[in-house]
């Protein structure tokens, strides 16, 4: 797969100014970075370029200043923790284009690292403005995109700039593309999908794309309730989208026509409210009082899902199976996640997962490290799972000008 994309392999970067698009949209509190994950993720590319003798110029967005200079949204607080992780000084320029940036770049020596101020202080960034992209491009000799999580947006620093400079995928981008390719692009078969979460309405494109690609698809979480209701089962006071009955039946028919086996719940865990420690009752389908809610997958459902994992070579997962934030309704998700992790560790399964809440659930179950890959890219991961082409990824395809 990697050969489909231009990477830094074999590229001589000595004395070159490498403009590197990273995602430093990190969690921050009172001007201090509270989670280093995204800084760590950028290190392999930065190190590789420094080792090759390049000048490393980092560009990123942070938060949503909407084209204005908002001091509380400065990237400056990233400098110290990044320098510490890297074990080398990181310089900072108060603007990402124009004289300030040009002078900072001109002062660089080979191996130096410079972080430029928030791209979104300029309206041209989100507008994918070619003139703004030209100002950025003037600062570099080559462009490296290491921000998969920003690749679903056609912005100047992910899209327009890739037409102005030789463009390459960074190390983190390459890892992410390879993992995604092993899950949906060219996966080992059979492939099992798990889609959970709350709403069918936000995951229609996802379901359609997965049905085309997968051998089996398990539907869990609140969205399974909509499918159960569409099949005529009582769902009590559960979260449900009754207006989507026809849509759900259409999805079931589509799956049948594409020979994708749908796995819907066969038992349920109900309670009156999702409260910590609430009395959770295991029930058969339809066995629910009008004031009760389905809050998790039942044990037989989880067992069947684990058996489906045993019979699969690849698993792709988005969305928890229950209201995992409120124990004991995390049980189904945790049990399924642990099983997938065991299979991965034993080399029997390639498991790729992503989505904001999915990542939280896997972290809470302490299994994220055992999965083949857990994407923290959020929206970009979901759009990729929906089969959409991502502007920031397309820009790096070999063969494109
Ligand atoms: P992700 O962020 O990984 O894409 P989603 O945002 O689609 O996942 O779904 C996560 C949400 O789904 C969680 O807040 C969880 O509480 C909710 N959820 C899961 N199962 C149920 C259920 N049975 N009823 C209501 N909400 C549910
Ligand atoms: Mg979510």
Tab-separated table of C-alpha atoms and ligand atoms in Angstrom:
chain	number	residue	atom	x	y	z
A	1	UNK	CA	0.000	0.000	0.000
A	2	UNK	CA	2.726	2.417	0.966
A	3	UNK	CA	3.880	2.407	-2.635
A	4	UNK	CA	0.599	4.097	-3.596
A	5	UNK	CA	1.690	7.146	-1.668
A	6	UNK	CA	4.755	9.300	-1.902
A	7	UNK	CA	6.721	8.830	1.312
A	8	UNK	CA	10.074	10.186	2.424
A	9	UNK	CA	11.781	6.912	1.505
A	10	UNK	CA	14.729	7.657	-0.718
A	11	UNK	CA	14.142	11.421	-0.644
A	12	UNK	CA	17.258	13.509	-0.054
A	13	UNK	CA	16.210	16.193	2.413
A	14	UNK	CA	19.689	17.566	3.184
A	15	UNK	CA	19.654	21.378	3.400
A	16	UNK	CA	15.973	21.372	2.443
A	17	UNK	CA	13.298	23.389	4.210
A	18	UNK	CA	10.647	20.788	5.054
A	19	UNK	CA	7.215	22.240	5.766
A	20	UNK	CA	5.491	19.626	7.922
A	21	UNK	CA	1.728	19.701	8.519
A	22	UNK	CA	1.160	18.208	11.968
A	23	UNK	CA	-1.950	18.039	14.133
A	24	UNK	CA	-1.095	19.910	17.323
A	25	UNK	CA	-4.751	20.533	18.139
A	26	UNK	CA	-3.939	19.142	21.580
A	27	UNK	CA	-5.963	19.263	24.793
A	28	UNK	CA	-4.938	22.402	26.694
A	29	UNK	CA	-5.945	23.851	30.040
A	30	UNK	CA	-4.953	27.327	31.226
A	31	UNK	CA	-2.293	27.538	28.541
A	32	UNK	CA	-0.695	24.166	29.341
A	33	UNK	CA	-0.790	21.021	27.214
A	34	UNK	CA	-2.578	18.265	29.176
A	35	UNK	CA	-2.043	15.335	26.777
A	36	UNK	CA	1.149	14.699	24.796
A	37	UNK	CA	-0.226	12.010	22.469
A	38	UNK	CA	-0.300	14.176	19.355
A	39	UNK	CA	3.136	15.630	20.053
A	40	UNK	CA	4.578	12.126	20.454
A	41	UNK	CA	2.936	11.120	17.198
A	42	UNK	CA	4.868	13.807	15.325
A	43	UNK	CA	8.294	12.789	16.650
A	44	UNK	CA	9.189	10.048	14.130
A	45	UNK	CA	8.780	12.409	11.181
A	46	UNK	CA	10.596	15.277	12.891
A	47	UNK	CA	13.482	12.976	13.853
A	48	UNK	CA	13.715	11.469	10.410
A	49	UNK	CA	13.907	14.884	8.758
A	50	UNK	CA	16.449	16.209	11.279
A	51	UNK	CA	18.582	13.112	10.845
A	52	UNK	CA	18.497	13.706	7.108
A	53	UNK	CA	19.767	17.261	7.599
A	54	UNK	CA	16.556	19.148	6.842
A	55	UNK	CA	15.227	22.314	8.429
A	56	UNK	CA	11.955	21.264	10.022
A	57	UNK	CA	9.144	23.839	9.910
A	58	UNK	CA	6.006	22.678	11.693
A	59	UNK	CA	2.553	23.995	10.800
A	60	UNK	CA	-0.733	23.177	12.525
A	61	UNK	CA	-4.177	24.450	13.361
A	62	UNK	CA	-5.390	24.832	16.918
A	63	UNK	CA	-9.017	25.169	17.987
A	64	UNK	CA	-11.360	27.453	16.028
A	65	UNK	CA	-10.160	31.061	15.922
A	66	UNK	CA	-12.120	31.519	12.653
A	67	UNK	CA	-9.514	33.537	10.804
A	68	UNK	CA	-8.743	35.944	13.643
A	69	UNK	CA	-5.744	36.175	15.950
A	70	UNK	CA	-7.113	34.883	19.264
A	71	UNK	CA	-4.287	34.966	21.856
A	72	UNK	CA	-5.766	32.106	23.915
A	73	UNK	CA	-5.545	29.908	20.800
A	74	UNK	CA	-1.833	30.380	20.241
A	75	UNK	CA	0.331	27.319	19.583
A	76	UNK	CA	3.114	28.775	21.715
A	77	UNK	CA	2.358	26.547	24.758
A	78	UNK	CA	3.275	23.547	22.575
A	79	UNK	CA	6.911	24.668	22.242
A	80	UNK	CA	8.165	23.609	25.691
A	81	UNK	CA	6.598	20.123	25.874
A	82	UNK	CA	7.573	19.397	22.267
A	83	UNK	CA	11.170	20.443	22.894
A	84	UNK	CA	11.264	18.231	25.976
A	85	UNK	CA	9.936	15.188	24.103
A	86	UNK	CA	12.260	15.801	21.184
A	87	UNK	CA	15.276	16.523	23.353
A	88	UNK	CA	16.140	19.529	21.189
A	89	UNK	CA	15.222	23.195	21.127
A	90	UNK	CA	12.090	24.235	19.219
A	91	UNK	CA	11.868	27.817	17.966
A	92	UNK	CA	8.581	29.659	17.532
A	93	UNK	CA	7.395	32.325	15.094
A	94	UNK	CA	4.439	34.548	15.925
A	95	UNK	CA	2.877	34.152	12.518
A	96	UNK	CA	2.697	31.293	10.019
A	97	UNK	CA	3.177	33.467	6.909
A	98	UNK	CA	4.667	36.823	5.943
A	99	UNK	CA	7.755	38.609	7.176
A	100	UNK	CA	7.793	37.168	10.719
A	101	UNK	CA	7.690	33.589	9.421
A	102	UNK	CA	10.125	34.283	6.564
A	103	UNK	CA	12.716	35.772	8.908
A	104	UNK	CA	12.389	32.874	11.350
A	105	UNK	CA	12.898	30.382	8.536
A	106	UNK	CA	15.837	32.346	7.126
A	107	UNK	CA	17.561	32.105	10.519
A	108	UNK	CA	17.372	28.279	10.579
A	109	UNK	CA	20.279	25.856	10.283
A	110	UNK	CA	20.127	22.227	9.185
A	111	UNK	CA	18.478	20.084	11.872
A	112	UNK	CA	16.679	23.054	13.467
A	113	UNK	CA	13.001	22.815	14.378
A	114	UNK	CA	10.639	25.788	14.102
A	115	UNK	CA	6.941	25.855	15.012
A	116	UNK	CA	4.812	28.466	13.275
A	117	UNK	CA	1.765	30.104	14.843
A	118	UNK	CA	-1.774	28.723	14.394
A	119	UNK	CA	-2.701	28.422	10.706
A	120	UNK	CA	-6.328	29.269	11.464
A	121	UNK	CA	-5.393	32.805	12.547
A	122	UNK	CA	-5.667	33.377	8.789
A	123	UNK	CA	-9.040	32.941	7.077
A	124	UNK	CA	-7.213	31.626	3.998
A	125	UNK	CA	-6.450	28.345	5.781
A	126	UNK	CA	-9.988	27.017	6.081
A	127	UNK	CA	-10.957	28.652	2.776
A	128	UNK	CA	-8.294	26.554	0.981
A	129	UNK	CA	-7.169	29.886	-0.453
A	130	UNK	CA	-4.483	29.423	-3.147
A	131	UNK	CA	-2.884	32.792	-2.305
A	132	UNK	CA	-2.507	31.804	1.353
A	133	UNK	CA	-1.150	28.407	0.298
A	134	UNK	CA	1.441	30.214	-1.844
A	135	UNK	CA	2.557	32.246	1.147
A	136	UNK	CA	3.010	29.021	3.090
A	137	UNK	CA	4.729	27.248	0.217
A	138	UNK	CA	7.234	30.097	-0.052
A	139	UNK	CA	8.621	28.959	3.310
A	140	UNK	CA	9.540	25.441	2.194
A	141	UNK	CA	11.227	23.351	-0.462
A	142	UNK	CA	9.073	20.306	0.217
A	143	UNK	CA	5.827	19.526	2.024
A	144	UNK	CA	5.226	16.613	4.400
A	145	UNK	CA	1.709	15.814	5.594
A	146	UNK	CA	1.692	14.013	8.931
A	147	UNK	CA	-1.823	14.986	9.990
A	148	UNK	CA	-4.222	12.247	8.949
A	149	UNK	CA	-6.719	13.609	11.476
A	150	UNK	CA	-6.969	16.823	9.422
A	151	UNK	CA	-7.000	15.062	6.040
A	152	UNK	CA	-10.786	15.094	5.622
A	153	UNK	CA	-10.731	18.869	5.342
A	154	UNK	CA	-9.690	20.584	2.129
A	155	UNK	CA	-7.770	23.415	3.730
A	156	UNK	CA	-4.811	25.394	2.403
A	157	UNK	CA	-2.332	23.449	4.555
A	158	UNK	CA	-3.722	20.012	3.621
A	159	UNK	CA	-4.883	20.520	0.048
A	160	UNK	CA	-3.804	23.608	-1.928
A	161	UNK	CA	-0.224	23.491	-0.671
A	162	UNK	CA	0.258	19.934	-1.909
A	163	UNK	CA	-0.090	21.270	-5.459
A	164	UNK	CA	2.639	23.853	-4.933
A	165	UNK	CA	5.453	21.792	-3.414
A	166	UNK	CA	6.657	18.192	-3.770
A	167	UNK	CA	4.332	16.438	-1.271
A	168	UNK	CA	5.081	13.405	0.905
A	169	UNK	CA	3.329	11.382	3.598
A	170	UNK	CA	4.999	11.615	7.007
A	171	UNK	CA	5.630	8.621	9.259
A	172	UNK	CA	2.427	8.925	11.298
A	173	UNK	CA	0.360	9.446	8.147
A	174	UNK	CA	1.981	6.367	6.640
A	175	UNK	CA	1.242	4.267	9.738
A	176	UNK	CA	-2.370	5.362	9.712
A	177	UNK	CA	-2.810	4.718	5.977
A	178	UNK	CA	-1.221	1.288	6.287
A	179	UNK	CA	-3.463	0.346	9.213
A	180	UNK	CA	-6.568	1.520	7.428
A	181	UNK	CA	-5.545	-0.337	4.322
A	182	UNK	CA	-5.101	-3.537	6.318
A	183	UNK	CA	-8.623	-3.089	7.708
A	184	UNK	CA	-10.701	-2.103	4.693
A	185	UNK	CA	-8.533	-1.517	1.642
A	186	UNK	CA	-6.854	-4.913	1.273
A	187	UNK	CA	-7.874	-6.827	4.394
A	188	UNK	CA	-7.308	-10.466	5.150
A	189	UNK	CA	-10.683	-12.167	4.872
A	190	UNK	CA	-13.105	-12.855	6.426
A	191	UNK	CA	-13.672	-9.333	7.696
A	192	UNK	CA	-15.992	-8.522	10.589
A	193	UNK	CA	-17.258	-5.030	11.375
A	194	UNK	CA	-18.761	-3.755	14.602
A	195	UNK	CA	-20.773	-0.562	14.459
A	196	UNK	CA	-22.254	0.712	17.691
A	197	UNK	CA	-22.913	4.094	19.220
A	198	UNK	CA	-26.151	5.934	19.514
A	199	UNK	CA	-27.576	7.038	16.190
A	200	UNK	CA	-28.360	5.204	12.962
A	201	UNK	CA	-29.007	8.589	11.358
A	202	UNK	CA	-25.355	9.691	11.606
A	203	UNK	CA	-23.971	6.346	10.436
A	204	UNK	CA	-25.965	5.569	7.308
A	205	UNK	CA	-23.067	6.143	4.903
A	206	UNK	CA	-20.864	4.070	7.160
A	207	UNK	CA	-23.290	1.140	7.228
A	208	UNK	CA	-23.706	1.156	3.455
A	209	UNK	CA	-19.989	1.226	2.772
A	210	UNK	CA	-19.245	-1.508	5.297
A	211	UNK	CA	-21.964	-3.797	3.960
A	212	UNK	CA	-20.330	-3.637	0.537
A	213	UNK	CA	-16.896	-4.458	1.951
A	214	UNK	CA	-17.454	-6.845	4.863
A	215	UNK	CA	-18.395	-10.465	5.335
A	216	UNK	CA	-20.174	-9.838	8.645
A	217	UNK	CA	-21.415	-6.719	10.346
A	218	UNK	CA	-22.494	-6.588	13.982
A	219	UNK	CA	-24.765	-3.743	14.975
A	220	UNK	CA	-24.776	-2.723	18.619
A	221	UNK	CA	-25.391	0.202	20.958
A	222	UNK	CA	-28.381	2.481	20.731
A	223	UNK	CA	-28.544	2.061	16.969
A	224	UNK	CA	-29.322	-1.639	17.360
A	225	UNK	CA	-32.552	-0.589	19.097
A	226	UNK	CA	-33.738	1.071	15.911
A	227	UNK	CA	-33.134	-2.195	14.040
A	228	UNK	CA	-34.881	-4.257	16.724
A	229	UNK	CA	-37.887	-1.911	16.662
A	230	UNK	CA	-37.942	-2.144	12.854
A	231	UNK	CA	-38.217	-5.915	13.228
A	232	UNK	CA	-41.201	-5.468	15.520
A	233	UNK	CA	-39.530	-5.992	18.920
A	234	UNK	CA	-40.658	-3.842	21.832
A	235	UNK	CA	-37.852	-1.521	22.966
A	236	UNK	CA	-39.602	0.200	25.888
A	237	UNK	CA	-38.171	3.628	26.679
A	238	UNK	CA	-34.857	2.840	24.934
A	239	UNK	CA	-33.018	5.314	22.770
A	240	UNK	CA	-34.471	4.597	19.315
A	241	UNK	CA	-35.160	6.369	16.012
A	242	UNK	CA	-38.618	5.017	15.118
A	243	UNK	CA	-38.844	7.222	12.034
A	244	UNK	CA	-35.955	5.206	10.578
A	245	UNK	CA	-37.851	1.901	10.499
A	246	UNK	CA	-37.931	1.789	6.701
A	247	UNK	CA	-34.286	2.832	6.528
A	248	UNK	CA	-33.308	0.032	8.911
A	249	UNK	CA	-35.310	-2.537	6.918
A	250	UNK	CA	-33.675	-1.215	3.738
A	251	UNK	CA	-30.223	-1.686	5.271
A	252	UNK	CA	-31.102	-5.269	6.256
A	253	UNK	CA	-32.276	-6.018	2.707
A	254	UNK	CA	-29.151	-4.397	1.249
A	255	UNK	CA	-26.939	-6.537	3.494
A	256	UNK	CA	-28.731	-9.655	2.344
A	257	UNK	CA	-28.320	-8.723	-1.309
A	258	UNK	CA	-24.579	-8.139	-0.778
A	259	UNK	CA	-24.114	-11.359	1.209
A	260	UNK	CA	-23.016	-9.478	4.303
A	261	UNK	CA	-24.306	-11.281	7.367
A	262	UNK	CA	-25.835	-8.817	9.835
A	263	UNK	CA	-25.451	-9.678	13.507
A	264	UNK	CA	-28.156	-7.988	15.561
A	265	UNK	CA	-28.502	-8.442	19.330
A	266	UNK	CA	-30.034	-11.741	20.504
A	267	UNK	CA	-30.402	-10.621	24.119
A	268	UNK	CA	-30.338	-7.309	25.959
A	269	UNK	CA	-29.402	-5.658	29.243
A	270	UNK	CA	-32.090	-3.320	30.526
A	271	UNK	CA	-32.517	-0.865	33.390
A	272	UNK	CA	-34.768	2.057	34.083
A	273	UNK	CA	-32.045	4.633	33.829
A	274	UNK	CA	-28.352	4.725	32.918
A	275	UNK	CA	-27.166	5.412	36.467
A	276	UNK	CA	-23.916	4.111	37.941
A	277	UNK	CA	-24.502	0.795	39.664
A	278	UNK	CA	-28.136	0.609	38.508
A	279	UNK	CA	-29.681	-2.856	38.684
A	280	UNK	CA	-28.991	-4.262	35.215
A	281	UNK	CA	-31.275	-7.080	34.097
A	282	UNK	CA	-30.497	-9.514	31.293
A	283	UNK	CA	-33.544	-10.172	29.115
A	284	UNK	CA	-34.560	-11.860	25.906
A	285	UNK	CA	-35.474	-9.658	22.965
A	286	UNK	CA	-38.826	-7.944	23.431
A	287	UNK	CA	-38.902	-8.731	27.166
A	288	UNK	CA	-38.892	-5.146	28.307
A	289	UNK	CA	-41.294	-3.000	30.316
A	290	UNK	CA	-42.436	0.272	28.768
A	291	UNK	CA	-40.378	2.349	31.221
A	292	UNK	CA	-37.160	0.305	30.834
A	293	UNK	CA	-34.284	1.024	28.460
A	294	UNK	CA	-31.856	-1.214	26.628
A	295	UNK	CA	-28.435	-0.032	27.792
A	296	UNK	CA	-26.032	-2.810	26.798
A	297	UNK	CA	-25.654	-5.961	24.723
A	298	UNK	CA	-26.625	-9.165	26.543
A	299	UNK	CA	-24.131	-11.968	27.324
A	300	UNK	CA	-25.325	-14.250	24.508
A	301	UNK	CA	-24.961	-11.399	22.034
A	302	UNK	CA	-21.412	-10.770	23.243
A	303	UNK	CA	-20.614	-14.483	23.073
A	304	UNK	CA	-21.845	-14.657	19.493
A	305	UNK	CA	-19.795	-11.589	18.637
A	306	UNK	CA	-16.664	-13.157	20.138
A	307	UNK	CA	-17.311	-16.308	18.116
A	308	UNK	CA	-17.580	-14.140	14.997
A	309	UNK	CA	-14.196	-12.618	15.863
A	310	UNK	CA	-12.749	-16.134	16.231
A	311	UNK	CA	-13.999	-16.894	12.713
A	312	UNK	CA	-12.562	-13.669	11.235
A	313	UNK	CA	-9.098	-12.555	10.168
A	314	UNK	CA	-9.826	-8.840	10.389
A	315	UNK	CA	-11.988	-6.667	12.647
A	316	UNK	CA	-12.909	-3.042	12.081
A	317	UNK	CA	-14.762	-1.371	14.948
A	318	UNK	CA	-16.519	1.932	15.504
A	319	UNK	CA	-18.970	2.634	18.297
A	320	UNK	CA	-19.485	1.107	21.752
A	321	UNK	CA	-22.014	-1.688	22.319
A	322	UNK	CA	-23.671	0.030	25.264
A	323	UNK	CA	-23.668	3.092	27.493
A	324	UNK	CA	-20.069	2.293	28.425
A	325	UNK	CA	-19.607	5.570	30.327
A	326	UNK	CA	-21.885	4.243	33.073
A	327	UNK	CA	-20.881	0.909	34.622
A	328	UNK	CA	-22.192	-1.765	34.647
A	329	UNK	CA	-23.383	-0.922	31.112
A	330	UNK	CA	-19.778	-1.075	29.910
A	331	UNK	CA	-19.700	-4.853	30.341
A	332	UNK	CA	-20.576	-5.861	26.791
A	333	UNK	CA	-18.124	-3.406	25.215
A	334	UNK	CA	-15.324	-4.342	27.617
A	335	UNK	CA	-15.820	-8.103	27.159
A	336	UNK	CA	-15.844	-7.804	23.361
A	337	UNK	CA	-12.824	-5.481	23.407
A	338	UNK	CA	-10.841	-7.849	25.640
A	339	UNK	CA	-11.602	-10.769	23.367
A	340	UNK	CA	-10.452	-8.849	20.308
A	341	UNK	CA	-7.285	-7.807	22.160
A	342	UNK	CA	-6.505	-11.436	23.094
A	343	UNK	CA	-6.897	-12.542	19.482
A	344	UNK	CA	-4.616	-9.717	18.345
A	345	UNK	CA	-1.961	-10.645	20.890
A	346	UNK	CA	-2.140	-14.258	19.698
A	347	UNK	CA	-1.604	-13.069	16.116
A	348	UNK	CA	-4.991	-14.390	15.020
A	349	UNK	CA	-6.754	-11.112	14.275
A	350	UNK	CA	-5.960	-7.738	12.775
A	351	UNK	CA	-8.130	-5.318	14.750
A	352	UNK	CA	-8.477	-1.658	13.831
A	353	UNK	CA	-10.755	0.656	15.786
A	354	UNK	CA	-11.532	4.348	15.834
A	355	UNK	CA	-14.005	7.033	16.906
A	356	UNK	CA	-13.915	9.391	19.886
A	357	UNK	CA	-16.033	7.306	22.247
A	358	UNK	CA	-14.658	4.024	20.922
A	359	UNK	CA	-11.126	5.117	21.806
A	360	UNK	CA	-12.313	6.131	25.302
A	361	UNK	CA	-14.018	2.759	25.738
A	362	UNK	CA	-10.924	0.804	24.613
A	363	UNK	CA	-8.714	2.886	26.888
A	364	UNK	CA	-11.080	2.296	29.809
A	365	UNK	CA	-10.873	-1.449	29.088
A	366	UNK	CA	-7.036	-1.136	28.988
A	367	UNK	CA	-6.836	-2.873	25.628
A	368	UNK	CA	-6.066	-0.057	23.166
A	369	UNK	CA	-2.373	-1.021	23.198
A	370	UNK	CA	-3.160	-4.589	22.173
A	371	UNK	CA	-5.239	-3.651	19.138
A	372	UNK	CA	-3.397	-3.617	15.839
A	373	UNK	CA	-4.246	0.050	15.476
A	374	UNK	CA	-6.493	2.511	17.262
A	375	UNK	CA	-7.110	5.655	15.266
A	376	UNK	CA	-7.472	8.890	17.186
A	377	UNK	CA	-8.308	10.731	13.987
A	378	UNK	CA	-12.028	11.086	14.734
A	379	UNK	CA	-13.817	12.661	11.770
A	380	UNK	CA	-11.132	11.646	9.260
A	381	UNK	CA	-11.343	8.016	10.419
A	382	UNK	CA	-15.121	7.983	10.077
A	383	UNK	CA	-15.072	9.571	6.619
A	384	UNK	CA	-12.500	7.038	5.525
A	385	UNK	CA	-14.717	4.226	6.903
A	386	UNK	CA	-17.592	5.726	4.941
A	387	UNK	CA	-15.534	5.197	1.805
A	388	UNK	CA	-15.097	8.910	1.117
A	389	UNK	CA	-11.905	10.179	-0.429
A	390	UNK	CA	-9.989	12.485	1.889
A	391	UNK	CA	-8.455	15.577	0.230
A	392	UNK	CA	-5.316	15.429	2.376
A	393	UNK	CA	-4.752	11.787	1.438
A	394	UNK	CA	-5.560	12.168	-2.250
A	395	UNK	CA	-2.944	14.910	-2.440
A	396	UNK	CA	-0.247	12.375	-1.533
A	397	UNK	CA	-1.138	9.698	-4.052
A	398	UNK	CA	1.704	8.661	-6.265
A	399	UNK	CA	1.079	9.630	-9.852
A	400	UNK	CA	-0.701	12.824	-8.960
A	401	UNK	CA	0.916	16.015	-10.082
B	1	LIG	P1	-17.802	7.102	18.426
B	1	LIG	O1	-17.546	8.424	19.127
B	1	LIG	O2	-16.795	6.063	18.825
B	1	LIG	O3	-17.950	7.253	16.940
B	1	LIG	P2	-20.629	7.267	18.952
B	1	LIG	O4	-20.461	8.717	19.292
B	1	LIG	O5	-21.335	6.933	17.720
B	1	LIG	O6	-19.202	6.539	18.996
B	1	LIG	O7	-21.432	6.529	20.123
B	1	LIG	C1	-21.091	6.611	21.468
B	1	LIG	C2	-22.312	6.844	22.315
B	1	LIG	O8	-23.310	5.852	22.120
B	1	LIG	C3	-21.940	6.786	23.789
B	1	LIG	O9	-22.170	8.049	24.377
B	1	LIG	C4	-22.866	5.705	24.349
B	1	LIG	O10	-23.369	6.030	25.644
B	1	LIG	C5	-23.970	5.687	23.338
B	1	LIG	N1	-24.742	4.437	23.408
B	1	LIG	C6	-24.288	3.181	23.244
B	1	LIG	N2	-25.270	2.281	23.467
B	1	LIG	C7	-26.378	2.979	23.792
B	1	LIG	C8	-27.726	2.624	24.152
B	1	LIG	N3	-28.113	1.351	24.205
B	1	LIG	N4	-28.593	3.631	24.414
B	1	LIG	C9	-28.186	4.907	24.357
B	1	LIG	N5	-26.948	5.310	24.028
B	1	LIG	C10	-26.051	4.368	23.758
B	2	LIG	MG1	-18.881	10.020	19.664
